[in-house]
């Protein structure tokens, strides 16, 4: 059913029933907004988690860290000589 069909059906209702439909719709929208706030982490929390992760990986990326060991191979060719 399209929005216009729903609206046309609502127009057929007595005013008191239309008000109830509007109130129920607004309540559903409010519940959805509350649910979304619970599932979407706030920006500040995400930034804190990213800072913590960066701090934990800092030593791995520093010279001599685990992730820089292979940079010693940068000057070597990786293709097969034929």
mmCIF file of N, CA and C in Angstrom:
data_model
loop_
_atom_site.group_PDB
_atom_site.id
_atom_site.type_symbol
_atom_site.label_atom_id
_atom_site.label_comp_id
_atom_site.label_asym_id
_atom_site.label_seq_id
_atom_site.Cartn_x
_atom_site.Cartn_y
_atom_site.Cartn_z
ATOM 1 N N UNK A 1 0.846 -1.173 0.000
ATOM 2 C CA UNK A 1 0.000 0.000 0.000
ATOM 3 C C UNK A 1 0.895 1.241 0.000
ATOM 4 N N UNK A 2 0.601 2.176 -0.859
ATOM 5 C CA UNK A 2 1.407 3.392 -0.960
ATOM 6 C C UNK A 2 1.010 4.402 0.119
ATOM 7 N N UNK A 3 1.845 5.417 0.268
ATOM 8 C CA UNK A 3 1.537 6.469 1.245
ATOM 9 C C UNK A 3 0.211 7.151 0.915
ATOM 10 N N UNK A 4 0.003 7.422 -0.346
ATOM 11 C CA UNK A 4 -1.232 8.113 -0.742
ATOM 12 C C UNK A 4 -2.459 7.246 -0.452
ATOM 13 N N UNK A 5 -2.330 5.940 -0.662
ATOM 14 C CA UNK A 5 -3.455 5.052 -0.362
ATOM 15 C C UNK A 5 -3.740 5.032 1.139
ATOM 16 N N UNK A 6 -2.684 5.020 1.920
ATOM 17 C CA UNK A 6 -2.852 5.046 3.384
ATOM 18 C C UNK A 6 -3.527 6.339 3.810
ATOM 19 N N UNK A 7 -3.068 7.440 3.259
ATOM 20 C CA UNK A 7 -3.648 8.750 3.613
ATOM 21 C C UNK A 7 -5.116 8.807 3.208
ATOM 22 N N UNK A 8 -5.444 8.283 2.041
ATOM 23 C CA UNK A 8 -6.842 8.277 1.600
ATOM 24 C C UNK A 8 -7.708 7.441 2.540
ATOM 25 N N UNK A 9 -7.172 6.321 3.021
ATOM 26 C CA UNK A 9 -7.918 5.490 3.963
ATOM 27 C C UNK A 9 -8.098 6.212 5.297
ATOM 28 N N UNK A 10 -7.063 6.920 5.716
ATOM 29 C CA UNK A 10 -7.153 7.672 6.975
ATOM 30 C C UNK A 10 -8.194 8.770 6.859
ATOM 31 N N UNK A 11 -8.282 9.408 5.707
ATOM 32 C CA UNK A 11 -9.292 10.470 5.503
ATOM 33 C C UNK A 11 -10.708 9.958 5.693
ATOM 34 N N UNK A 12 -10.923 8.699 5.453
ATOM 35 C CA UNK A 12 -12.261 8.114 5.583
ATOM 36 C C UNK A 12 -12.660 7.898 7.046
ATOM 37 N N UNK A 13 -11.660 7.931 7.933
ATOM 38 C CA UNK A 13 -11.924 7.699 9.352
ATOM 39 C C UNK A 13 -12.513 8.933 10.011
ATOM 40 N N UNK A 14 -13.268 8.735 11.092
ATOM 41 C CA UNK A 14 -13.720 9.882 11.883
ATOM 42 C C UNK A 14 -12.503 10.595 12.497
ATOM 43 N N UNK A 15 -12.643 11.852 12.781
ATOM 44 C CA UNK A 15 -11.529 12.665 13.283
ATOM 45 C C UNK A 15 -10.892 12.042 14.521
ATOM 46 N N UNK A 16 -11.694 11.547 15.435
ATOM 47 C CA UNK A 16 -11.148 10.961 16.664
ATOM 48 C C UNK A 16 -10.235 9.770 16.336
ATOM 49 N N UNK A 17 -10.598 8.954 15.366
ATOM 50 C CA UNK A 17 -9.757 7.822 14.966
ATOM 51 C C UNK A 17 -8.499 8.311 14.244
ATOM 52 N N UNK A 18 -8.636 9.382 13.478
ATOM 53 C CA UNK A 18 -7.443 9.951 12.811
ATOM 54 C C UNK A 18 -6.427 10.412 13.840
ATOM 55 N N UNK A 19 -6.910 11.026 14.915
ATOM 56 C CA UNK A 19 -6.017 11.489 15.979
ATOM 57 C C UNK A 19 -5.306 10.292 16.608
ATOM 58 N N UNK A 20 -6.035 9.203 16.841
ATOM 59 C CA UNK A 20 -5.419 8.003 17.413
ATOM 60 C C UNK A 20 -4.340 7.437 16.480
ATOM 61 N N UNK A 21 -4.636 7.429 15.184
ATOM 62 C CA UNK A 21 -3.651 6.942 14.205
ATOM 63 C C UNK A 21 -2.410 7.839 14.232
ATOM 64 N N UNK A 22 -2.615 9.149 14.281
ATOM 65 C CA UNK A 22 -1.484 10.085 14.318
ATOM 66 C C UNK A 22 -0.666 9.885 15.594
ATOM 67 N N UNK A 23 -1.329 9.728 16.722
ATOM 68 C CA UNK A 23 -0.617 9.519 17.990
ATOM 69 C C UNK A 23 0.178 8.226 17.958
ATOM 70 N N UNK A 24 -0.421 7.165 17.435
ATOM 71 C CA UNK A 24 0.275 5.882 17.354
ATOM 72 C C UNK A 24 1.483 5.980 16.425
ATOM 73 N N UNK A 25 1.320 6.702 15.323
ATOM 74 C CA UNK A 25 2.425 6.878 14.378
ATOM 75 C C UNK A 25 3.566 7.648 15.013
ATOM 76 N N UNK A 26 3.258 8.715 15.717
ATOM 77 C CA UNK A 26 4.285 9.511 16.390
ATOM 78 C C UNK A 26 4.989 8.667 17.454
ATOM 79 N N UNK A 27 4.224 7.834 18.171
ATOM 80 C CA UNK A 27 4.824 6.964 19.183
ATOM 81 C C UNK A 27 5.803 5.987 18.527
ATOM 82 N N UNK A 28 5.423 5.391 17.400
ATOM 83 C CA UNK A 28 6.305 4.461 16.694
ATOM 84 C C UNK A 28 7.592 5.150 16.237
ATOM 85 N N UNK A 29 7.448 6.360 15.736
ATOM 86 C CA UNK A 29 8.628 7.112 15.287
ATOM 87 C C UNK A 29 9.554 7.369 16.474
ATOM 88 N N UNK A 30 8.986 7.768 17.607
ATOM 89 C CA UNK A 30 9.791 8.009 18.811
ATOM 90 C C UNK A 30 10.518 6.751 19.260
ATOM 91 N N UNK A 31 9.840 5.610 19.237
ATOM 92 C CA UNK A 31 10.480 4.348 19.626
ATOM 93 C C UNK A 31 11.628 3.996 18.688
ATOM 94 N N UNK A 32 11.410 4.222 17.381
ATOM 95 C CA UNK A 32 12.479 3.952 16.411
ATOM 96 C C UNK A 32 13.692 4.834 16.658
ATOM 97 N N UNK A 33 13.458 6.103 16.956
ATOM 98 C CA UNK A 33 14.572 7.017 17.219
ATOM 99 C C UNK A 33 15.353 6.595 18.454
ATOM 100 N N UNK A 34 14.648 6.182 19.499
ATOM 101 C CA UNK A 34 15.317 5.722 20.724
ATOM 102 C C UNK A 34 16.131 4.469 20.422
ATOM 103 N N UNK A 35 15.571 3.547 19.663
ATOM 104 C CA UNK A 35 16.267 2.304 19.322
ATOM 105 C C UNK A 35 17.532 2.604 18.508
ATOM 106 N N UNK A 36 17.448 3.532 17.593
ATOM 107 C CA UNK A 36 18.619 3.892 16.784
ATOM 108 C C UNK A 36 19.721 4.500 17.641
ATOM 109 N N UNK A 37 19.360 5.319 18.609
ATOM 110 C CA UNK A 37 20.363 5.920 19.488
ATOM 111 C C UNK A 37 21.105 4.860 20.276
ATOM 112 N N UNK A 38 20.417 3.780 20.623
ATOM 113 C CA UNK A 38 21.052 2.699 21.372
ATOM 114 C C UNK A 38 22.003 1.897 20.501
ATOM 115 N N UNK A 39 21.717 1.801 19.210
ATOM 116 C CA UNK A 39 22.530 0.956 18.337
ATOM 117 C C UNK A 39 23.650 1.716 17.646
ATOM 118 N N UNK A 40 23.573 3.024 17.584
ATOM 119 C CA UNK A 40 24.614 3.819 16.936
ATOM 120 C C UNK A 40 25.497 4.441 18.008
ATOM 121 N N UNK A 41 26.764 3.987 18.100
ATOM 122 C CA UNK A 41 27.650 4.563 19.114
ATOM 123 C C UNK A 41 27.868 6.061 18.848
ATOM 124 N N UNK A 42 27.980 6.821 19.909
ATOM 125 C CA UNK A 42 28.194 8.246 19.702
ATOM 126 C C UNK A 42 29.623 8.510 19.218
ATOM 127 N N UNK A 43 29.775 9.642 18.571
ATOM 128 C CA UNK A 43 31.044 10.012 17.935
ATOM 129 C C UNK A 43 32.188 10.038 18.944
ATOM 130 N N UNK A 44 31.940 10.547 20.129
ATOM 131 C CA UNK A 44 32.990 10.657 21.149
ATOM 132 C C UNK A 44 33.487 9.263 21.560
ATOM 133 N N UNK A 45 32.567 8.316 21.720
ATOM 134 C CA UNK A 45 32.954 6.963 22.113
ATOM 135 C C UNK A 45 33.794 6.302 21.013
ATOM 136 N N UNK A 46 33.407 6.501 19.766
ATOM 137 C CA UNK A 46 34.162 5.939 18.640
ATOM 138 C C UNK A 46 35.566 6.523 18.609
ATOM 139 N N UNK A 47 35.683 7.844 18.805
ATOM 140 C CA UNK A 47 36.997 8.489 18.805
ATOM 141 C C UNK A 47 37.870 7.955 19.935
ATOM 142 N N UNK A 48 37.292 7.738 21.101
ATOM 143 C CA UNK A 48 38.050 7.187 22.228
ATOM 144 C C UNK A 48 38.545 5.779 21.921
ATOM 145 N N UNK A 49 37.692 4.967 21.302
ATOM 146 C CA UNK A 49 38.084 3.604 20.947
ATOM 147 C C UNK A 49 39.205 3.618 19.902
ATOM 148 N N UNK A 50 39.117 4.533 18.943
ATOM 149 C CA UNK A 50 40.143 4.623 17.910
ATOM 150 C C UNK A 50 41.472 5.095 18.508
ATOM 151 N N UNK A 51 41.419 6.054 19.405
ATOM 152 C CA UNK A 51 42.640 6.521 20.071
ATOM 153 C C UNK A 51 43.290 5.392 20.872
ATOM 154 N N UNK A 52 42.488 4.625 21.565
ATOM 155 C CA UNK A 52 42.999 3.498 22.359
ATOM 156 C C UNK A 52 43.637 2.461 21.440
ATOM 157 N N UNK A 53 42.983 2.136 20.322
ATOM 158 C CA UNK A 53 43.527 1.165 19.372
ATOM 159 C C UNK A 53 44.840 1.668 18.780
ATOM 160 N N UNK A 54 44.905 2.949 18.445
ATOM 161 C CA UNK A 54 46.129 3.521 17.889
ATOM 162 C C UNK A 54 47.260 3.454 18.905
ATOM 163 N N UNK A 55 46.931 3.729 20.153
ATOM 164 C CA UNK A 55 47.942 3.674 21.210
ATOM 165 C C UNK A 55 48.476 2.246 21.371
ATOM 166 N N UNK A 56 47.588 1.269 21.300
ATOM 167 C CA UNK A 56 48.007 -0.131 21.438
ATOM 168 C C UNK A 56 48.895 -0.591 20.276
ATOM 169 N N UNK A 57 48.697 -0.030 19.094
ATOM 170 C CA UNK A 57 49.462 -0.442 17.911
ATOM 171 C C UNK A 57 50.684 0.427 17.636
ATOM 172 N N UNK A 58 50.865 1.447 18.433
ATOM 173 C CA UNK A 58 51.944 2.409 18.209
ATOM 174 C C UNK A 58 53.315 1.728 18.150
ATOM 175 N N UNK A 59 53.611 0.848 19.085
ATOM 176 C CA UNK A 59 54.917 0.182 19.114
ATOM 177 C C UNK A 59 55.138 -0.705 17.891
ATOM 178 N N UNK A 60 54.060 -1.332 17.392
ATOM 179 C CA UNK A 60 54.199 -2.187 16.203
ATOM 180 C C UNK A 60 54.611 -1.383 14.980
ATOM 181 N N UNK A 61 54.198 -0.136 14.897
ATOM 182 C CA UNK A 61 54.480 0.710 13.732
ATOM 183 C C UNK A 61 55.778 1.514 13.890
ATOM 184 N N UNK A 62 56.315 1.562 15.072
ATOM 185 C CA UNK A 62 57.550 2.316 15.316
ATOM 186 C C UNK A 62 58.739 1.572 14.691
ATOM 187 N N UNK A 63 59.825 2.294 14.393
ATOM 188 C CA UNK A 63 61.014 1.627 13.853
ATOM 189 C C UNK A 63 61.422 0.468 14.750
ATOM 190 N N UNK A 64 61.664 -0.692 14.135
ATOM 191 C CA UNK A 64 62.018 -1.878 14.889
ATOM 192 C C UNK A 64 60.813 -2.669 15.367
ATOM 193 N N UNK A 65 59.619 -2.136 15.147
ATOM 194 C CA UNK A 65 58.401 -2.832 15.550
ATOM 195 C C UNK A 65 58.081 -3.968 14.588
ATOM 196 N N UNK A 66 57.137 -4.806 14.969
ATOM 197 C CA UNK A 66 56.799 -5.975 14.172
ATOM 198 C C UNK A 66 56.379 -5.633 12.745
ATOM 199 N N UNK A 67 55.678 -4.541 12.560
ATOM 200 C CA UNK A 67 55.173 -4.219 11.228
ATOM 201 C C UNK A 67 56.205 -3.533 10.339
ATOM 202 N N UNK A 68 57.355 -3.196 10.875
ATOM 203 C CA UNK A 68 58.381 -2.544 10.052
ATOM 204 C C UNK A 68 59.514 -3.488 9.706
ATOM 205 N N UNK A 69 59.481 -4.738 10.180
ATOM 206 C CA UNK A 69 60.570 -5.675 9.913
ATOM 207 C C UNK A 69 60.787 -5.915 8.423
ATOM 208 N N UNK A 70 59.735 -5.940 7.665
ATOM 209 C CA UNK A 70 59.855 -6.249 6.247
ATOM 210 C C UNK A 70 60.319 -5.061 5.399
ATOM 211 N N UNK A 71 60.442 -3.895 5.992
ATOM 212 C CA UNK A 71 60.918 -2.750 5.216
ATOM 213 C C UNK A 71 62.379 -2.924 4.823
ATOM 214 N N UNK A 72 63.085 -3.806 5.481
ATOM 215 C CA UNK A 72 64.473 -4.092 5.114
ATOM 216 C C UNK A 72 64.538 -4.720 3.723
ATOM 217 N N UNK A 73 63.450 -5.275 3.264
ATOM 218 C CA UNK A 73 63.399 -5.904 1.938
ATOM 219 C C UNK A 73 62.984 -4.927 0.842
ATOM 220 N N UNK A 74 62.732 -3.685 1.181
ATOM 221 C CA UNK A 74 62.231 -2.723 0.208
ATOM 222 C C UNK A 74 63.129 -2.570 -1.012
ATOM 223 N N UNK A 75 64.416 -2.685 -0.844
ATOM 224 C CA UNK A 75 65.338 -2.480 -1.957
ATOM 225 C C UNK A 75 65.446 -3.721 -2.851
ATOM 226 N N UNK A 76 64.972 -4.852 -2.390
ATOM 227 C CA UNK A 76 65.083 -6.086 -3.157
ATOM 228 C C UNK A 76 63.960 -6.197 -4.178
ATOM 229 N N UNK A 77 64.278 -6.809 -5.340
ATOM 230 C CA UNK A 77 63.270 -7.042 -6.356
ATOM 231 C C UNK A 77 62.495 -8.306 -6.008
ATOM 232 N N UNK A 78 61.214 -8.290 -6.270
ATOM 233 C CA UNK A 78 60.368 -9.427 -5.945
ATOM 234 C C UNK A 78 59.909 -10.212 -7.172
ATOM 235 N N UNK A 79 60.473 -9.942 -8.301
ATOM 236 C CA UNK A 79 60.072 -10.663 -9.502
ATOM 237 C C UNK A 79 61.103 -11.740 -9.814
ATOM 238 N N UNK A 80 60.641 -12.755 -10.536
ATOM 239 C CA UNK A 80 61.541 -13.842 -10.912
ATOM 240 C C UNK A 80 62.399 -13.407 -12.071
ATOM 241 N N UNK A 81 63.677 -13.740 -11.995
ATOM 242 C CA UNK A 81 64.565 -13.468 -13.134
ATOM 243 C C UNK A 81 64.477 -14.650 -14.062
ATOM 244 N N UNK A 82 64.381 -14.369 -15.336
ATOM 245 C CA UNK A 82 64.265 -15.467 -16.312
ATOM 246 C C UNK A 82 65.504 -15.603 -17.137
#
